[in-house]
Amino acid sequence: MTLLVGEILARATRGRPLLKDDLVRLLEISDETEYQALFQAAYEVKREHVGPVVYFRGLIEISNICQKDCLYCGIRKSNQKVPRFRLSVDDIVEAARWAHTNRYGSLVLQGGEIQDDKHTQFITETLQQLHAATGGELAVTLSLGEQSRDVLRRWHQAGAHRYLLRLETSRQDLYRQYHPEDHLWAPRLQCLEDLRTEGYQVGTGVMIGLPGQTCEDLADDLLYIRDLDVDMIGMGPFIPHGDTPLAHHLPTYDKAAHLNLGLKMLACARLVLPDANMAATTALQALSDTGREMGLIAGANIVMPNVTDPKHRRAYQLYDGKPSLDENSEQSRLGLEKRISSIGESIGYGLWGNSPRFDKRVS
Ligand code: SAH
């Protein structure tokens, strides 16, 4: 029996759980009317659960030095072509001050994965100085890869509130295919559990449209993320980077198809976890100028404008075609403001913007 999109969406908007077959059907949509119906339903659920408010997270790309060698990522250890950099504590504090002055309620510090004492200490000191400089008024998210429970505890004590760590895929054989042998899936999952135990607001997600990944896999990913019961979702389309092994596995890359699939995943994620925070990621913008706004209409409620000094942005390229390489933070804020008001939403200036899901969990 073919499942009817209208019936699936009616169930979802009434708060009934979706099954794997329902999600596969939604992810396989190719008809324009069905496509619009999916976004409309996701948008309705978003307005009901998180409201028409977009929260900014000022993104600071702190370093592209990485111990890992993920086959898809432009800053992988073996990529000799990329000049490596690490911001100083002062650089980071300055970017944080800018975000604070411009009433961003929250920051994300993202970078390559380094597991050593010097790095742990560097991040600890950065967190302490950043809070001292901004009166402790900013919520801080880290996205620094897998770390031991002890390190996560130290960073939490130094003022990190949230952590993003994507599982990349819930299909373990696919994970193995796109990572060197010593990069294991189970410890990554353990790290997500440790983050929760240590009191972080936890975010995860997957890459969408990896070669070999099917709509069944993506539906499994969504159900897996739902069962992990995370507070935040960060996921975006896979985009090849020319200096990585994975780029050469793909004869062609269909930008429009990846954008569409990415947007359908966001919409389905909103239906599956109505009260989580969900980012319209930069990868969407890399595929279309208005990709992030499309993400907001498909159910996302978070945007992460880059507040890193443009002179460092070029070296932090996870994939080809990274947008806004030369735009300064002020230009990017003004551009986003216009685009967000054009879709009838407002910006939650000065607010931390916890997900309602997290607030319910701790109340
Ligand atoms: N090193 C940290 C954070 C930086 S990478 C970590 O591992 O969490 C952040 C995310 O960028 C990754 O989780 C991955 O999902 C995404 N990414 C990396 N390469 C990509 C590519 N080629 N296309 C799309 N997303 C990519």
mmCIF file of N, CA, C and O in Angstrom, residues 120-210:
data_model
loop_
_atom_site.group_PDB
_atom_site.id
_atom_site.type_symbol
_atom_site.label_atom_id
_atom_site.label_comp_id
_atom_site.label_asym_id
_atom_site.label_seq_id
_atom_site.Cartn_x
_atom_site.Cartn_y
_atom_site.Cartn_z
ATOM 1 N N THR A 120 43.551 21.129 26.247
ATOM 2 C CA THR A 120 42.524 21.174 27.293
ATOM 3 C C THR A 120 42.676 22.455 28.110
ATOM 4 O O THR A 120 41.702 23.162 28.394
ATOM 5 N N GLN A 121 43.926 22.763 28.453
ATOM 6 C CA GLN A 121 44.205 23.953 29.255
ATOM 7 C C GLN A 121 43.889 25.229 28.466
ATOM 8 O O GLN A 121 43.317 26.183 29.004
ATOM 9 N N PHE A 122 44.218 25.211 27.195
ATOM 10 C CA PHE A 122 43.954 26.373 26.333
ATOM 11 C C PHE A 122 42.442 26.679 26.288
ATOM 12 O O PHE A 122 42.007 27.818 26.432
ATOM 13 N N ILE A 123 41.648 25.648 26.102
ATOM 14 C CA ILE A 123 40.194 25.848 26.031
ATOM 15 C C ILE A 123 39.660 26.299 27.400
ATOM 16 O O ILE A 123 38.815 27.199 27.492
ATOM 17 N N THR A 124 40.185 25.697 28.464
ATOM 18 C CA THR A 124 39.735 26.077 29.811
ATOM 19 C C THR A 124 39.993 27.562 30.049
ATOM 20 O O THR A 124 39.096 28.301 30.487
ATOM 21 N N GLU A 125 41.199 27.990 29.714
ATOM 22 C CA GLU A 125 41.549 29.391 29.935
ATOM 23 C C GLU A 125 40.714 30.321 29.044
ATOM 24 O O GLU A 125 40.241 31.375 29.482
ATOM 25 N N THR A 126 40.503 29.891 27.800
ATOM 26 C CA THR A 126 39.678 30.693 26.881
ATOM 27 C C THR A 126 38.277 30.879 27.453
ATOM 28 O O THR A 126 37.731 31.984 27.452
ATOM 29 N N LEU A 127 37.694 29.785 27.953
ATOM 30 C CA LEU A 127 36.334 29.870 28.501
ATOM 31 C C LEU A 127 36.299 30.836 29.682
ATOM 32 O O LEU A 127 35.394 31.677 29.797
ATOM 33 N N GLN A 128 37.304 30.740 30.544
ATOM 34 C CA GLN A 128 37.315 31.603 31.724
ATOM 35 C C GLN A 128 37.428 33.076 31.321
ATOM 36 O O GLN A 128 36.678 33.928 31.800
ATOM 37 N N GLN A 129 38.336 33.353 30.383
ATOM 38 C CA GLN A 129 38.540 34.758 29.996
ATOM 39 C C GLN A 129 37.352 35.308 29.217
ATOM 40 O O GLN A 129 36.991 36.468 29.352
ATOM 41 N N LEU A 130 36.781 34.442 28.413
ATOM 42 C CA LEU A 130 35.622 34.858 27.622
ATOM 43 C C LEU A 130 34.447 35.245 28.551
ATOM 44 O O LEU A 130 33.795 36.265 28.346
ATOM 45 N N HIS A 131 34.225 34.455 29.585
ATOM 46 C CA HIS A 131 33.133 34.783 30.513
ATOM 47 C C HIS A 131 33.453 36.047 31.298
ATOM 48 O O HIS A 131 32.568 36.874 31.542
ATOM 49 N N ALA A 132 34.731 36.212 31.675
ATOM 50 C CA ALA A 132 35.098 37.416 32.428
ATOM 51 C C ALA A 132 34.858 38.652 31.560
ATOM 52 O O ALA A 132 34.361 39.678 32.036
ATOM 53 N N ALA A 133 35.154 38.547 30.258
ATOM 54 C CA ALA A 133 35.045 39.710 29.371
ATOM 55 C C ALA A 133 33.596 40.033 29.005
ATOM 56 O O ALA A 133 33.298 41.144 28.573
ATOM 57 N N THR A 134 32.702 39.078 29.147
ATOM 58 C CA THR A 134 31.315 39.308 28.706
ATOM 59 C C THR A 134 30.325 39.179 29.879
ATOM 60 O O THR A 134 29.125 39.005 29.665
ATOM 61 N N GLY A 135 30.849 39.297 31.092
ATOM 62 C CA GLY A 135 29.990 39.290 32.287
ATOM 63 C C GLY A 135 29.207 37.994 32.440
ATOM 64 O O GLY A 135 28.136 37.979 33.052
ATOM 65 N N GLY A 136 29.695 36.918 31.862
ATOM 66 C CA GLY A 136 28.998 35.623 31.976
ATOM 67 C C GLY A 136 27.631 35.634 31.305
ATOM 68 O O GLY A 136 26.777 34.801 31.603
ATOM 69 N N GLU A 137 27.441 36.571 30.370
ATOM 70 C CA GLU A 137 26.090 36.711 29.805
ATOM 71 C C GLU A 137 25.833 35.849 28.570
ATOM 72 O O GLU A 137 24.714 35.827 28.061
ATOM 73 N N LEU A 138 26.878 35.172 28.086
ATOM 74 C CA LEU A 138 26.690 34.380 26.863
ATOM 75 C C LEU A 138 26.605 32.885 27.172
ATOM 76 O O LEU A 138 27.368 32.375 27.999
ATOM 77 N N ALA A 139 25.697 32.214 26.488
ATOM 78 C CA ALA A 139 25.703 30.750 26.550
ATOM 79 C C ALA A 139 26.792 30.265 25.589
ATOM 80 O O ALA A 139 26.913 30.784 24.484
ATOM 81 N N VAL A 140 27.576 29.299 26.030
ATOM 82 C CA VAL A 140 28.697 28.855 25.190
ATOM 83 C C VAL A 140 28.548 27.383 24.802
ATOM 84 O O VAL A 140 28.351 26.513 25.658
ATOM 85 N N THR A 141 28.663 27.145 23.503
ATOM 86 C CA THR A 141 28.629 25.792 22.957
ATOM 87 C C THR A 141 30.020 25.436 22.459
ATOM 88 O O THR A 141 30.668 26.258 21.814
ATOM 89 N N LEU A 142 30.450 24.215 22.727
ATOM 90 C CA LEU A 142 31.706 23.736 22.158
ATOM 91 C C LEU A 142 31.412 22.700 21.079
ATOM 92 O O LEU A 142 30.440 21.943 21.174
ATOM 93 N N SER A 143 32.272 22.670 20.062
ATOM 94 C CA SER A 143 32.183 21.644 19.029
ATOM 95 C C SER A 143 33.627 21.285 18.679
ATOM 96 O O SER A 143 34.201 21.777 17.715
ATOM 97 N N LEU A 144 34.231 20.476 19.545
ATOM 98 C CA LEU A 144 35.671 20.220 19.479
ATOM 99 C C LEU A 144 35.980 18.726 19.435
ATOM 100 O O LEU A 144 37.041 18.283 19.881
ATOM 101 N N GLY A 145 35.018 17.968 18.934
ATOM 102 C CA GLY A 145 35.262 16.540 18.743
ATOM 103 C C GLY A 145 35.150 15.731 20.020
ATOM 104 O O GLY A 145 34.667 16.205 21.048
ATOM 105 N N GLU A 146 35.604 14.474 19.910
ATOM 106 C CA GLU A 146 35.487 13.550 21.042
ATOM 107 C C GLU A 146 36.513 13.892 22.111
ATOM 108 O O GLU A 146 37.679 14.119 21.798
ATOM 109 N N GLN A 147 36.070 13.865 23.363
ATOM 110 C CA GLN A 147 36.968 14.157 24.477
ATOM 111 C C GLN A 147 36.614 13.224 25.630
ATOM 112 O O GLN A 147 35.509 12.676 25.686
ATOM 113 N N SER A 148 37.577 13.053 26.554
ATOM 114 C CA SER A 148 37.308 12.175 27.694
ATOM 115 C C SER A 148 36.320 12.859 28.644
ATOM 116 O O SER A 148 36.145 14.088 28.613
ATOM 117 N N ARG A 149 35.736 12.050 29.485
ATOM 118 C CA ARG A 149 34.755 12.591 30.417
ATOM 119 C C ARG A 149 35.383 13.630 31.349
ATOM 120 O O ARG A 149 34.769 14.642 31.674
ATOM 121 N N ASP A 150 36.638 13.384 31.709
ATOM 122 C CA ASP A 150 37.343 14.306 32.592
ATOM 123 C C ASP A 150 37.517 15.681 31.924
ATOM 124 O O ASP A 150 37.279 16.720 32.537
ATOM 125 N N VAL A 151 37.894 15.666 30.666
ATOM 126 C CA VAL A 151 38.069 16.929 29.932
ATOM 127 C C VAL A 151 36.721 17.643 29.798
ATOM 128 O O VAL A 151 36.613 18.857 30.014
ATOM 129 N N LEU A 152 35.692 16.876 29.475
ATOM 130 C CA LEU A 152 34.362 17.485 29.325
ATOM 131 C C LEU A 152 33.924 18.133 30.640
ATOM 132 O O LEU A 152 33.344 19.220 30.651
ATOM 133 N N ARG A 153 34.251 17.475 31.757
ATOM 134 C CA ARG A 153 33.880 18.031 33.061
ATOM 135 C C ARG A 153 34.626 19.341 33.312
ATOM 136 O O ARG A 153 34.037 20.326 33.731
ATOM 137 N N ARG A 154 35.917 19.349 32.969
ATOM 138 C CA ARG A 154 36.697 20.575 33.199
ATOM 139 C C ARG A 154 36.158 21.723 32.362
ATOM 140 O O ARG A 154 36.048 22.853 32.842
ATOM 141 N N TRP A 155 35.816 21.451 31.130
ATOM 142 C CA TRP A 155 35.312 22.524 30.270
ATOM 143 C C TRP A 155 33.925 22.982 30.745
ATOM 144 O O TRP A 155 33.610 24.172 30.676
ATOM 145 N N HIS A 156 33.140 22.056 31.231
ATOM 146 C CA HIS A 156 31.815 22.436 31.745
ATOM 147 C C HIS A 156 31.982 23.346 32.962
ATOM 148 O O HIS A 156 31.324 24.388 33.084
ATOM 149 N N GLN A 157 32.911 22.967 33.832
ATOM 150 C CA GLN A 157 33.154 23.793 35.026
ATOM 151 C C GLN A 157 33.694 25.175 34.654
ATOM 152 O O GLN A 157 33.461 26.151 35.351
ATOM 153 N N ALA A 158 34.425 25.233 33.534
ATOM 154 C CA ALA A 158 34.988 26.524 33.102
ATOM 155 C C ALA A 158 33.957 27.363 32.338
ATOM 156 O O ALA A 158 34.254 28.474 31.909
ATOM 157 N N GLY A 159 32.742 26.816 32.155
ATOM 158 C CA GLY A 159 31.680 27.650 31.579
ATOM 159 C C GLY A 159 31.146 27.236 30.225
ATOM 160 O O GLY A 159 30.478 28.024 29.558
ATOM 161 N N ALA A 160 31.398 26.000 29.785
ATOM 162 C CA ALA A 160 30.754 25.522 28.544
ATOM 163 C C ALA A 160 29.402 24.929 28.916
ATOM 164 O O ALA A 160 29.317 24.078 29.797
ATOM 165 N N HIS A 161 28.346 25.392 28.247
ATOM 166 C CA HIS A 161 26.993 24.925 28.597
ATOM 167 C C HIS A 161 26.475 23.840 27.667
ATOM 168 O O HIS A 161 25.636 23.042 28.044
ATOM 169 N N ARG A 162 26.932 23.912 26.415
ATOM 170 C CA ARG A 162 26.348 23.033 25.392
ATOM 171 C C ARG A 162 27.483 22.417 24.575
ATOM 172 O O ARG A 162 28.563 22.986 24.498
ATOM 173 N N TYR A 163 27.172 21.289 23.927
ATOM 174 C CA TYR A 163 28.208 20.626 23.111
ATOM 175 C C TYR A 163 27.551 19.993 21.888
ATOM 176 O O TYR A 163 26.500 19.359 21.999
ATOM 177 N N LEU A 164 28.187 20.194 20.752
ATOM 178 C CA LEU A 164 27.708 19.579 19.505
ATOM 179 C C LEU A 164 28.691 18.509 19.056
ATOM 180 O O LEU A 164 29.880 18.781 18.906
ATOM 181 N N LEU A 165 28.198 17.319 18.869
ATOM 182 C CA LEU A 165 29.034 16.225 18.370
ATOM 183 C C LEU A 165 28.168 15.368 17.453
ATOM 184 O O LEU A 165 27.294 14.628 17.926
ATOM 185 N N ARG A 166 28.421 15.469 16.178
ATOM 186 C CA ARG A 166 27.591 14.707 15.249
ATOM 187 C C ARG A 166 28.006 13.241 15.235
ATOM 188 O O ARG A 166 29.190 12.945 15.184
ATOM 189 N N LEU A 167 27.014 12.361 15.191
ATOM 190 C CA LEU A 167 27.320 10.940 15.011
ATOM 191 C C LEU A 167 27.743 10.668 13.567
ATOM 192 O O LEU A 167 28.311 9.641 13.274
ATOM 193 N N GLU A 168 27.441 11.582 12.698
ATOM 194 C CA GLU A 168 27.718 11.546 11.245
ATOM 195 C C GLU A 168 26.804 10.580 10.501
ATOM 196 O O GLU A 168 26.317 10.879 9.432
ATOM 197 N N THR A 169 26.577 9.406 11.070
ATOM 198 C CA THR A 169 25.600 8.444 10.537
ATOM 199 C C THR A 169 25.329 7.430 11.645
ATOM 200 O O THR A 169 26.218 7.146 12.443
ATOM 201 N N SER A 170 24.098 6.921 11.680
ATOM 202 C CA SER A 170 23.829 5.888 12.685
ATOM 203 C C SER A 170 24.168 4.500 12.130
ATOM 204 O O SER A 170 24.114 3.512 12.842
ATOM 205 N N ARG A 171 24.499 4.448 10.836
ATOM 206 C CA ARG A 171 24.830 3.158 10.209
ATOM 207 C C ARG A 171 26.312 2.889 10.396
ATOM 208 O O ARG A 171 27.151 3.521 9.759
ATOM 209 N N GLN A 172 26.623 1.930 11.243
ATOM 210 C CA GLN A 172 28.024 1.757 11.633
ATOM 211 C C GLN A 172 28.928 1.324 10.481
ATOM 212 O O GLN A 172 30.094 1.689 10.439
ATOM 213 N N ASP A 173 28.389 0.548 9.521
ATOM 214 C CA ASP A 173 29.265 0.140 8.406
ATOM 215 C C ASP A 173 29.598 1.338 7.510
ATOM 216 O O ASP A 173 30.700 1.457 6.981
ATOM 217 N N LEU A 174 28.648 2.258 7.390
ATOM 218 C CA LEU A 174 28.914 3.466 6.606
ATOM 219 C C LEU A 174 29.960 4.337 7.335
ATOM 220 O O LEU A 174 30.849 4.917 6.709
ATOM 221 N N TYR A 175 29.834 4.384 8.653
ATOM 222 C CA TYR A 175 30.813 5.140 9.451
ATOM 223 C C TYR A 175 32.214 4.583 9.203
ATOM 224 O O TYR A 175 33.162 5.332 8.970
ATOM 225 N N ARG A 176 32.305 3.247 9.220
ATOM 226 C CA ARG A 176 33.617 2.608 8.999
ATOM 227 C C ARG A 176 34.161 2.929 7.605
ATOM 228 O O ARG A 176 35.343 3.155 7.417
ATOM 229 N N GLN A 177 33.243 2.982 6.650
ATOM 230 C CA GLN A 177 33.660 3.230 5.262
ATOM 231 C C GLN A 177 34.288 4.620 5.095
ATOM 232 O O GLN A 177 35.169 4.804 4.265
ATOM 233 N N TYR A 178 33.831 5.582 5.870
ATOM 234 C CA TYR A 178 34.274 6.965 5.673
ATOM 235 C C TYR A 178 35.248 7.463 6.729
ATOM 236 O O TYR A 178 35.488 8.665 6.835
ATOM 237 N N HIS A 179 35.774 6.511 7.512
ATOM 238 C CA HIS A 179 36.756 6.886 8.537
ATOM 239 C C HIS A 179 37.890 5.865 8.544
ATOM 240 O O HIS A 179 37.669 4.702 8.217
ATOM 241 N N PRO A 180 39.086 6.306 8.945
ATOM 242 C CA PRO A 180 40.172 5.332 9.106
ATOM 243 C C PRO A 180 39.806 4.307 10.184
ATOM 244 O O PRO A 180 38.906 4.569 11.009
ATOM 245 N N GLU A 181 40.526 3.196 10.177
ATOM 246 C CA GLU A 181 40.186 2.073 11.057
ATOM 247 C C GLU A 181 40.112 2.408 12.541
ATOM 248 O O GLU A 181 39.340 1.818 13.282
ATOM 249 N N ASP A 182 40.953 3.348 12.959
ATOM 250 C CA ASP A 182 40.979 3.632 14.406
ATOM 251 C C ASP A 182 39.961 4.702 14.825
ATOM 252 O O ASP A 182 39.930 5.112 15.975
ATOM 253 N N HIS A 183 39.143 5.180 13.907
ATOM 254 C CA HIS A 183 38.074 6.115 14.293
ATOM 255 C C HIS A 183 36.808 5.275 14.507
ATOM 256 O O HIS A 183 36.209 4.813 13.530
ATOM 257 N N LEU A 184 36.434 5.081 15.746
ATOM 258 C CA LEU A 184 35.325 4.164 16.006
ATOM 259 C C LEU A 184 34.038 4.912 16.350
ATOM 260 O O LEU A 184 34.062 6.004 16.917
ATOM 261 N N TRP A 185 32.942 4.263 15.984
ATOM 262 C CA TRP A 185 31.620 4.858 16.177
ATOM 263 C C TRP A 185 31.193 4.778 17.652
ATOM 264 O O TRP A 185 30.651 5.752 18.188
ATOM 265 N N ALA A 186 31.455 3.626 18.288
ATOM 266 C CA ALA A 186 30.937 3.422 19.657
ATOM 267 C C ALA A 186 31.482 4.456 20.654
ATOM 268 O O ALA A 186 30.716 4.979 21.481
ATOM 269 N N PRO A 187 32.776 4.796 20.619
ATOM 270 C CA PRO A 187 33.255 5.819 21.557
ATOM 271 C C PRO A 187 32.632 7.200 21.304
ATOM 272 O O PRO A 187 32.496 8.007 22.223
ATOM 273 N N ARG A 188 32.257 7.448 20.054
ATOM 274 C CA ARG A 188 31.605 8.725 19.745
ATOM 275 C C ARG A 188 30.229 8.765 20.433
ATOM 276 O O ARG A 188 29.844 9.765 21.039
ATOM 277 N N LEU A 189 29.540 7.643 20.353
ATOM 278 C CA LEU A 189 28.246 7.545 21.030
ATOM 279 C C LEU A 189 28.427 7.675 22.550
ATOM 280 O O LEU A 189 27.665 8.368 23.224
ATOM 281 N N GLN A 190 29.468 7.018 23.056
ATOM 282 C CA GLN A 190 29.748 7.100 24.501
ATOM 283 C C GLN A 190 29.983 8.556 24.917
ATOM 284 O O GLN A 190 29.525 9.007 25.965
ATOM 285 N N CYS A 191 30.675 9.281 24.055
ATOM 286 C CA CYS A 191 30.965 10.684 24.347
ATOM 287 C C CYS A 191 29.652 11.484 24.465
ATOM 288 O O CYS A 191 29.506 12.331 25.348
ATOM 289 N N LEU A 192 28.692 11.174 23.601
ATOM 290 C CA LEU A 192 27.388 11.859 23.698
ATOM 291 C C LEU A 192 26.728 11.551 25.037
ATOM 292 O O LEU A 192 26.120 12.424 25.671
ATOM 293 N N GLU A 193 26.872 10.305 25.483
ATOM 294 C CA GLU A 193 26.283 9.942 26.781
ATOM 295 C C GLU A 193 26.999 10.662 27.922
ATOM 296 O O GLU A 193 26.367 11.160 28.858
ATOM 297 N N ASP A 194 28.344 10.734 27.816
ATOM 298 C CA ASP A 194 29.114 11.438 28.851
ATOM 299 C C ASP A 194 28.716 12.909 28.932
ATOM 300 O O ASP A 194 28.642 13.499 30.012
ATOM 301 N N LEU A 195 28.476 13.498 27.769
ATOM 302 C CA LEU A 195 28.103 14.919 27.746
ATOM 303 C C LEU A 195 26.817 15.149 28.533
ATOM 304 O O LEU A 195 26.693 16.097 29.301
ATOM 305 N N ARG A 196 25.877 14.251 28.336
ATOM 306 C CA ARG A 196 24.606 14.370 29.047
ATOM 307 C C ARG A 196 24.846 14.210 30.558
ATOM 308 O O ARG A 196 24.364 15.008 31.358
ATOM 309 N N THR A 197 25.641 13.179 30.923
ATOM 310 C CA THR A 197 25.899 12.932 32.341
ATOM 311 C C THR A 197 26.585 14.134 32.987
ATOM 312 O O THR A 197 26.345 14.452 34.144
ATOM 313 N N GLU A 198 27.459 14.780 32.229
ATOM 314 C CA GLU A 198 28.189 15.927 32.786
ATOM 315 C C GLU A 198 27.359 17.210 32.805
ATOM 316 O O GLU A 198 27.837 18.256 33.218
ATOM 317 N N GLY A 199 26.125 17.138 32.326
ATOM 318 C CA GLY A 199 25.221 18.287 32.477
ATOM 319 C C GLY A 199 25.155 19.231 31.291
ATOM 320 O O GLY A 199 24.585 20.321 31.395
ATOM 321 N N TYR A 200 25.732 18.831 30.176
ATOM 322 C CA TYR A 200 25.653 19.675 28.976
ATOM 323 C C TYR A 200 24.271 19.577 28.326
ATOM 324 O O TYR A 200 23.592 18.550 28.434
ATOM 325 N N GLN A 201 23.886 20.625 27.586
ATOM 326 C CA GLN A 201 22.836 20.494 26.590
ATOM 327 C C GLN A 201 23.522 19.857 25.386
ATOM 328 O O GLN A 201 24.554 20.343 24.936
ATOM 329 N N VAL A 202 22.929 18.800 24.882
ATOM 330 C CA VAL A 202 23.642 17.979 23.901
ATOM 331 C C VAL A 202 23.017 18.087 22.511
ATOM 332 O O VAL A 202 21.797 18.014 22.361
ATOM 333 N N GLY A 203 23.891 18.260 21.529
ATOM 334 C CA GLY A 203 23.419 18.292 20.144
ATOM 335 C C GLY A 203 24.126 17.249 19.311
ATOM 336 O O GLY A 203 25.310 16.976 19.501
ATOM 337 N N THR A 204 23.389 16.658 18.379
ATOM 338 C CA THR A 204 24.032 15.740 17.436
ATOM 339 C C THR A 204 23.377 15.865 16.069
ATOM 340 O O THR A 204 22.467 16.679 15.873
ATOM 341 N N GLY A 205 23.863 15.077 15.142
ATOM 342 C CA GLY A 205 23.309 15.133 13.788
ATOM 343 C C GLY A 205 24.098 14.239 12.863
ATOM 344 O O GLY A 205 24.982 13.493 13.305
ATOM 345 N N VAL A 206 23.752 14.317 11.594
ATOM 346 C CA VAL A 206 24.390 13.449 10.608
ATOM 347 C C VAL A 206 24.733 14.252 9.363
ATOM 348 O O VAL A 206 24.250 15.362 9.186
ATOM 349 N N MET A 207 25.570 13.662 8.518
ATOM 350 C CA MET A 207 25.780 14.236 7.199
ATOM 351 C C MET A 207 24.748 13.633 6.258
ATOM 352 O O MET A 207 24.466 12.439 6.306
ATOM 353 N N ILE A 208 24.207 14.475 5.402
ATOM 354 C CA ILE A 208 23.083 14.059 4.561
ATOM 355 C C ILE A 208 23.556 13.922 3.115
ATOM 356 O O ILE A 208 24.127 14.864 2.563
ATOM 357 N N GLY A 209 23.331 12.753 2.544
ATOM 358 C CA GLY A 209 23.679 12.574 1.133
ATOM 359 C C GLY A 209 25.094 12.079 0.910
ATOM 360 O O GLY A 209 25.708 12.360 -0.118
ATOM 361 N N LEU A 210 25.615 11.302 1.854
ATOM 362 C CA LEU A 210 26.909 10.637 1.631
ATOM 363 C C LEU A 210 26.731 9.606 0.523
ATOM 364 O O LEU A 210 25.660 8.985 0.427
#
